[in-house]
PDB file of C-alpha atoms in Angstrom:
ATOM      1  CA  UNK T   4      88.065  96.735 102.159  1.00  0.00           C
ATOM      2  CA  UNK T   5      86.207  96.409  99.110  1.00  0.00           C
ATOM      3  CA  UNK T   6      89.277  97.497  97.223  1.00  0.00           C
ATOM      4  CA  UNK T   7      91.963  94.842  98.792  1.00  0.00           C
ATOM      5  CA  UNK T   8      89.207  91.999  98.235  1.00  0.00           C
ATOM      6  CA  UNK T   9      89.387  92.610  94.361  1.00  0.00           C
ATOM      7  CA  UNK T  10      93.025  92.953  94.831  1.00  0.00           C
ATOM      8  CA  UNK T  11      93.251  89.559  96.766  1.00  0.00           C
ATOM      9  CA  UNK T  12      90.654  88.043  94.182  1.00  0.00           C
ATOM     10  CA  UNK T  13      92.680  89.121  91.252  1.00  0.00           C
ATOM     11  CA  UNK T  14      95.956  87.522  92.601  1.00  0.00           C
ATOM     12  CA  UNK T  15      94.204  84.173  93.523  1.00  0.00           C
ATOM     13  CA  UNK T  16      92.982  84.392  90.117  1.00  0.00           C
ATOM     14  CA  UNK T  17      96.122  84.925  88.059  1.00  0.00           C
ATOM     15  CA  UNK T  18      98.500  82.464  90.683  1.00  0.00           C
ATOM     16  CA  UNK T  19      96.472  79.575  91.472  1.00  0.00           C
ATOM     17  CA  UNK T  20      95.740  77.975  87.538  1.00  0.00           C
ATOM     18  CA  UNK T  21      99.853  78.469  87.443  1.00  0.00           C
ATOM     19  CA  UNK T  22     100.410  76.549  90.263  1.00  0.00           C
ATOM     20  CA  UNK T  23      97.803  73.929  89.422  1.00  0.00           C
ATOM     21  CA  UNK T  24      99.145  73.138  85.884  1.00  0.00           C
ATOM     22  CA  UNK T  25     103.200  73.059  87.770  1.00  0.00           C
ATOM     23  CA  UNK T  26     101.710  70.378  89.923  1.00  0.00           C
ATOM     24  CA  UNK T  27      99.507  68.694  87.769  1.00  0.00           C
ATOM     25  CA  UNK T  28     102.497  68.352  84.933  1.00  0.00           C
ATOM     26  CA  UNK T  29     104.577  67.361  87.802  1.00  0.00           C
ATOM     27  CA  UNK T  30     107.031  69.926  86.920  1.00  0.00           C
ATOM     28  CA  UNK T  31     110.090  70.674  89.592  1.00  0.00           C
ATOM     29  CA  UNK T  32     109.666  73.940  89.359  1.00  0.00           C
ATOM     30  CA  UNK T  33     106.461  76.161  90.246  1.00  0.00           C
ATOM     31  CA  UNK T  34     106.644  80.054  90.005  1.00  0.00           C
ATOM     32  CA  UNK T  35     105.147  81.752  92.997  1.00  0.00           C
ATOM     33  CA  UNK T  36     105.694  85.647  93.262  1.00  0.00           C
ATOM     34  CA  UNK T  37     107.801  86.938  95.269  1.00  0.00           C
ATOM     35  CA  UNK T  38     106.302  89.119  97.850  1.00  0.00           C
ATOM     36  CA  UNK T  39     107.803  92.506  96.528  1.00  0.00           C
ATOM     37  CA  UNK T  40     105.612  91.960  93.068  1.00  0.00           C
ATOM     38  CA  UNK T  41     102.700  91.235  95.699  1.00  0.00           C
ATOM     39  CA  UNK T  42     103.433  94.409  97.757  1.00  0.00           C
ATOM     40  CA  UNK T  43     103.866  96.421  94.516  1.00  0.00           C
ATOM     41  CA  UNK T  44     100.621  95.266  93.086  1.00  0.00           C
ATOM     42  CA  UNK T  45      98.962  95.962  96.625  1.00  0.00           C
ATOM     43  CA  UNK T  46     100.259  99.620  96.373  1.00  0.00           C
ATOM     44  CA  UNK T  47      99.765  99.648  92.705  1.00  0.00           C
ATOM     45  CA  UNK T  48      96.722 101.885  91.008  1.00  0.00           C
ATOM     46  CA  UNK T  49      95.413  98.714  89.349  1.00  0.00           C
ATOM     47  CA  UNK T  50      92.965  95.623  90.023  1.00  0.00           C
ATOM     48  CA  UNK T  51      94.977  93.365  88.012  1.00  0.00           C
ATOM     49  CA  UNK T  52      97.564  91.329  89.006  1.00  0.00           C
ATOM     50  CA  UNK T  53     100.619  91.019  86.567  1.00  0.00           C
ATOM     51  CA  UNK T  54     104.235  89.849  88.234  1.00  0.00           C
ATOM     52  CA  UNK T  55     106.012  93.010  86.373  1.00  0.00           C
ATOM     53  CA  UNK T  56     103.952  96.388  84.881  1.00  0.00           C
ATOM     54  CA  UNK T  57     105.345  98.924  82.672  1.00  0.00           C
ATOM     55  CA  UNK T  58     107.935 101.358  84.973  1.00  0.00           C
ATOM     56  CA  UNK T  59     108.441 104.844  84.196  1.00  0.00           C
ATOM     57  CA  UNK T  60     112.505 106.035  83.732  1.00  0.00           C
ATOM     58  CA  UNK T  61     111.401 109.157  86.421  1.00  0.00           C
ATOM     59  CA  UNK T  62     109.703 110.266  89.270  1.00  0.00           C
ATOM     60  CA  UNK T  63     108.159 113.864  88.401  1.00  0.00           C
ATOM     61  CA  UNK T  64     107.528 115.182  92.117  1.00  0.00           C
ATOM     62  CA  UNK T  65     105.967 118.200  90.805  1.00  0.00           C
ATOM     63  CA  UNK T  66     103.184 116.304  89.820  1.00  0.00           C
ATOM     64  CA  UNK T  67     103.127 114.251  92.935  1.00  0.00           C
ATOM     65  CA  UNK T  68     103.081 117.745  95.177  1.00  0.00           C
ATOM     66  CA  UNK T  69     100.255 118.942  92.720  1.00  0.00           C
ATOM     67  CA  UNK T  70      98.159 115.877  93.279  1.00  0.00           C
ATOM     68  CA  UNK T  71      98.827 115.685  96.974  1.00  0.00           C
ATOM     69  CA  UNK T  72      97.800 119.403  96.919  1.00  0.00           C
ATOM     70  CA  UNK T  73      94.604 118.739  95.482  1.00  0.00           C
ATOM     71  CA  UNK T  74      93.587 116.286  97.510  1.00  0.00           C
ATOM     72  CA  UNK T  75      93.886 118.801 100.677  1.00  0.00           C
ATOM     73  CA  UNK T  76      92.400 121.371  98.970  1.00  0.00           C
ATOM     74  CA  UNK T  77      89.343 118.847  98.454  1.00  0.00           C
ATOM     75  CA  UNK T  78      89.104 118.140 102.288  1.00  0.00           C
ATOM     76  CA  UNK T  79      89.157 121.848 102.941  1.00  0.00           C
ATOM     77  CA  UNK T  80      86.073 122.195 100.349  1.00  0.00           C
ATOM     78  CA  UNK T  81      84.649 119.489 101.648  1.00  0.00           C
ATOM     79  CA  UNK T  82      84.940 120.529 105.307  1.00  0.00           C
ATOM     80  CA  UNK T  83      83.447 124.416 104.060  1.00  0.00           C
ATOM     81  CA  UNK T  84      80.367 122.588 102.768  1.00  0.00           C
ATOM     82  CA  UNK T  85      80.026 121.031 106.122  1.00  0.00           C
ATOM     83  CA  UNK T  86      80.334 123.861 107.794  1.00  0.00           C
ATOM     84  CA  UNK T  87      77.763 126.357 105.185  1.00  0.00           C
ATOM     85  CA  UNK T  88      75.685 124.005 104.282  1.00  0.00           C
ATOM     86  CA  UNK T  89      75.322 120.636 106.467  1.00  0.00           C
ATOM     87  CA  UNK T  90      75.662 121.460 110.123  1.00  0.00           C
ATOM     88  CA  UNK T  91      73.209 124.531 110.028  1.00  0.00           C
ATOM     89  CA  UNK T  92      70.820 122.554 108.846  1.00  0.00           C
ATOM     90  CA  UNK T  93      70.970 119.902 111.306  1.00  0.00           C
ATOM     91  CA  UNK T  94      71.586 122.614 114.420  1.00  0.00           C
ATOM     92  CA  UNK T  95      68.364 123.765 113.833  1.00  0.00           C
ATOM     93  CA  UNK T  96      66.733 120.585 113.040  1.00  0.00           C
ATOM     94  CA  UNK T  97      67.344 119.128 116.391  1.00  0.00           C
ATOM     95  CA  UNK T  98      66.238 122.228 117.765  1.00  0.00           C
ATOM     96  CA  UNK T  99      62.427 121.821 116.662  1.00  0.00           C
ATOM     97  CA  UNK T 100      59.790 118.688 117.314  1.00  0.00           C
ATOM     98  CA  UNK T 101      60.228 116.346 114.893  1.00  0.00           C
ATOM     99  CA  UNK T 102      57.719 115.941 112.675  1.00  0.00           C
ATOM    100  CA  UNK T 103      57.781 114.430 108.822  1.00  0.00           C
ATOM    101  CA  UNK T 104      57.545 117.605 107.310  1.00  0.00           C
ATOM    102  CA  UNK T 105      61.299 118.746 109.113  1.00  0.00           C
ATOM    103  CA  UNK T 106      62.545 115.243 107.801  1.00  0.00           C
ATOM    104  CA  UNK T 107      61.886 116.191 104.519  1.00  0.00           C
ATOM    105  CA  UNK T 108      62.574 119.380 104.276  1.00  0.00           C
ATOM    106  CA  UNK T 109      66.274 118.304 105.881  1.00  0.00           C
ATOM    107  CA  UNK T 110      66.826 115.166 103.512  1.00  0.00           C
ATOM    108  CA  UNK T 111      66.317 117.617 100.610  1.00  0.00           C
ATOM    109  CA  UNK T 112      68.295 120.521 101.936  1.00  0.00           C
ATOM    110  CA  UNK T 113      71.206 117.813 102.555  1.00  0.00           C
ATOM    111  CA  UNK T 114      71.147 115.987  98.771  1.00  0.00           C
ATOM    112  CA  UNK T 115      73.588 118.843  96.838  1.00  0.00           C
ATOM    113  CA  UNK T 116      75.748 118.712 100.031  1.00  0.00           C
ATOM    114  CA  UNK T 117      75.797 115.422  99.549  1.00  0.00           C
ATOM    115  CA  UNK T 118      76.132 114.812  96.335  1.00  0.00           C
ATOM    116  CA  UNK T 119      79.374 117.560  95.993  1.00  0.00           C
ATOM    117  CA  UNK T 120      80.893 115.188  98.888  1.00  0.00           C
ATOM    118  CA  UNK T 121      80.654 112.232  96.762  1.00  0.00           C
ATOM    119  CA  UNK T 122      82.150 113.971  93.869  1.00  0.00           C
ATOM    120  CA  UNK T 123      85.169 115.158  95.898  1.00  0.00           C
ATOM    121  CA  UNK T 124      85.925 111.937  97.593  1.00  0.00           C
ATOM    122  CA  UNK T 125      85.615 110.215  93.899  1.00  0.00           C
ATOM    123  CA  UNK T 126      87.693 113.122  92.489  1.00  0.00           C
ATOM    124  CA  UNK T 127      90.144 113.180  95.706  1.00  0.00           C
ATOM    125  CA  UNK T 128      90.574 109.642  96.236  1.00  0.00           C
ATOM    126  CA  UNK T 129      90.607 108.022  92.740  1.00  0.00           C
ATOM    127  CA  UNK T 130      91.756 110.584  90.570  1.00  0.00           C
ATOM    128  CA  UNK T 131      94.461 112.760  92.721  1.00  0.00           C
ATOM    129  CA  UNK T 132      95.532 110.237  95.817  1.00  0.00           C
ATOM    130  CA  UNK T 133      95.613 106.814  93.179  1.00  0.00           C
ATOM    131  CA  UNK T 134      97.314 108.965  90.697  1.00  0.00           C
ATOM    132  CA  UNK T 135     100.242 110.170  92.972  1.00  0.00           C
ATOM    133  CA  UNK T 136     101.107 106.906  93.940  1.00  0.00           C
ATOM    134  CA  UNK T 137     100.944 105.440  90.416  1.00  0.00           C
ATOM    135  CA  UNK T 138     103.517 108.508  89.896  1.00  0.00           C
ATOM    136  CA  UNK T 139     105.896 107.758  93.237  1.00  0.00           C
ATOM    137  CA  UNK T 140     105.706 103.600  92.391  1.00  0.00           C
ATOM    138  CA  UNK T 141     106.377 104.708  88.283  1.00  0.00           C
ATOM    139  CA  UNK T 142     103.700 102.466  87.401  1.00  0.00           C
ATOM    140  CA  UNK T 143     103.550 103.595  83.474  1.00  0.00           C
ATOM    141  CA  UNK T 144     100.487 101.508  82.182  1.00  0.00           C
ATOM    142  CA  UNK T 145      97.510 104.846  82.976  1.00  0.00           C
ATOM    143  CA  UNK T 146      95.736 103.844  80.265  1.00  0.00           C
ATOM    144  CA  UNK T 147      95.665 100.167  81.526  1.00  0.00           C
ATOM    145  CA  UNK T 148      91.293 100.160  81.181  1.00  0.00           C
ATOM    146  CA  UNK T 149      90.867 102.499  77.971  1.00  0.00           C
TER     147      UNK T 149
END
């Protein structure tokens, strides 16, 4: 959500002083993008709106299968440190009284689960899944932020 906000932000940002100056030089014409640059841009790896990006000749589906592979292999890491590391812990944690000693001792047995499942959704979603589509759409511009 947080993602198509920027998105929406961005394109408000770009169109509306365009439109504004059109109307306020009383110009016939006023550009307003057509909804397959909107759609691209929504699809698009990027937070900035442009109406065209640099395009890439090719698609190279190897790297879109190696990407797409990574990404499942990161859900079946992710779901093996569930399993070895996360749901013991709570199984036998609802198992005993509570008491703040057992909440502790569970909060820090669950940070380095936690924090490799934060590193594989960053590493799954924005570098594999974003990348792949920036391949399959040919958006060219990679080094956009550098």
């Amino acid at each position: 959500q947080v993602r198509l906000v920027m998105k929406a932000h961005s394109f408000i940002r770009e169109n509306v002083p365009r439109v504004l100056s059109s109307v306020k030089d009383k110009s016939g014409t006023v550009h307003i993008p057509r909804i397959s640059q909107y759609l691209y841009f929504l699809f698009a790896p990027t937070l900035i709106y442009r109406d065209n990006y640099p395009r890439s000749p090719t698609i190279r589906w190897g790297y879109v299968a190696t990407k797409f592979a990574q990404v499942l292999g990161s859900l079946f890491y992710a779901y093996y440190i569930f399993v070895r590391l996360c749901i013991p812990q709570f199984r036998n944690s609802s198992q005993e009284t509570f008491n703040l000693r057992g909440l502790v001792l569970c909060i820090f047995n669950s940070i380095l689960p936690g924090v490799l499942i934060l590193f594989l959704v960053f590493f799954a979603f924005l570098h594999c899944w974003l990348n792949a589509f920036a391949e399959m759409l040919r958006f060219a511009d990679r080094m956009f932020y550098k």
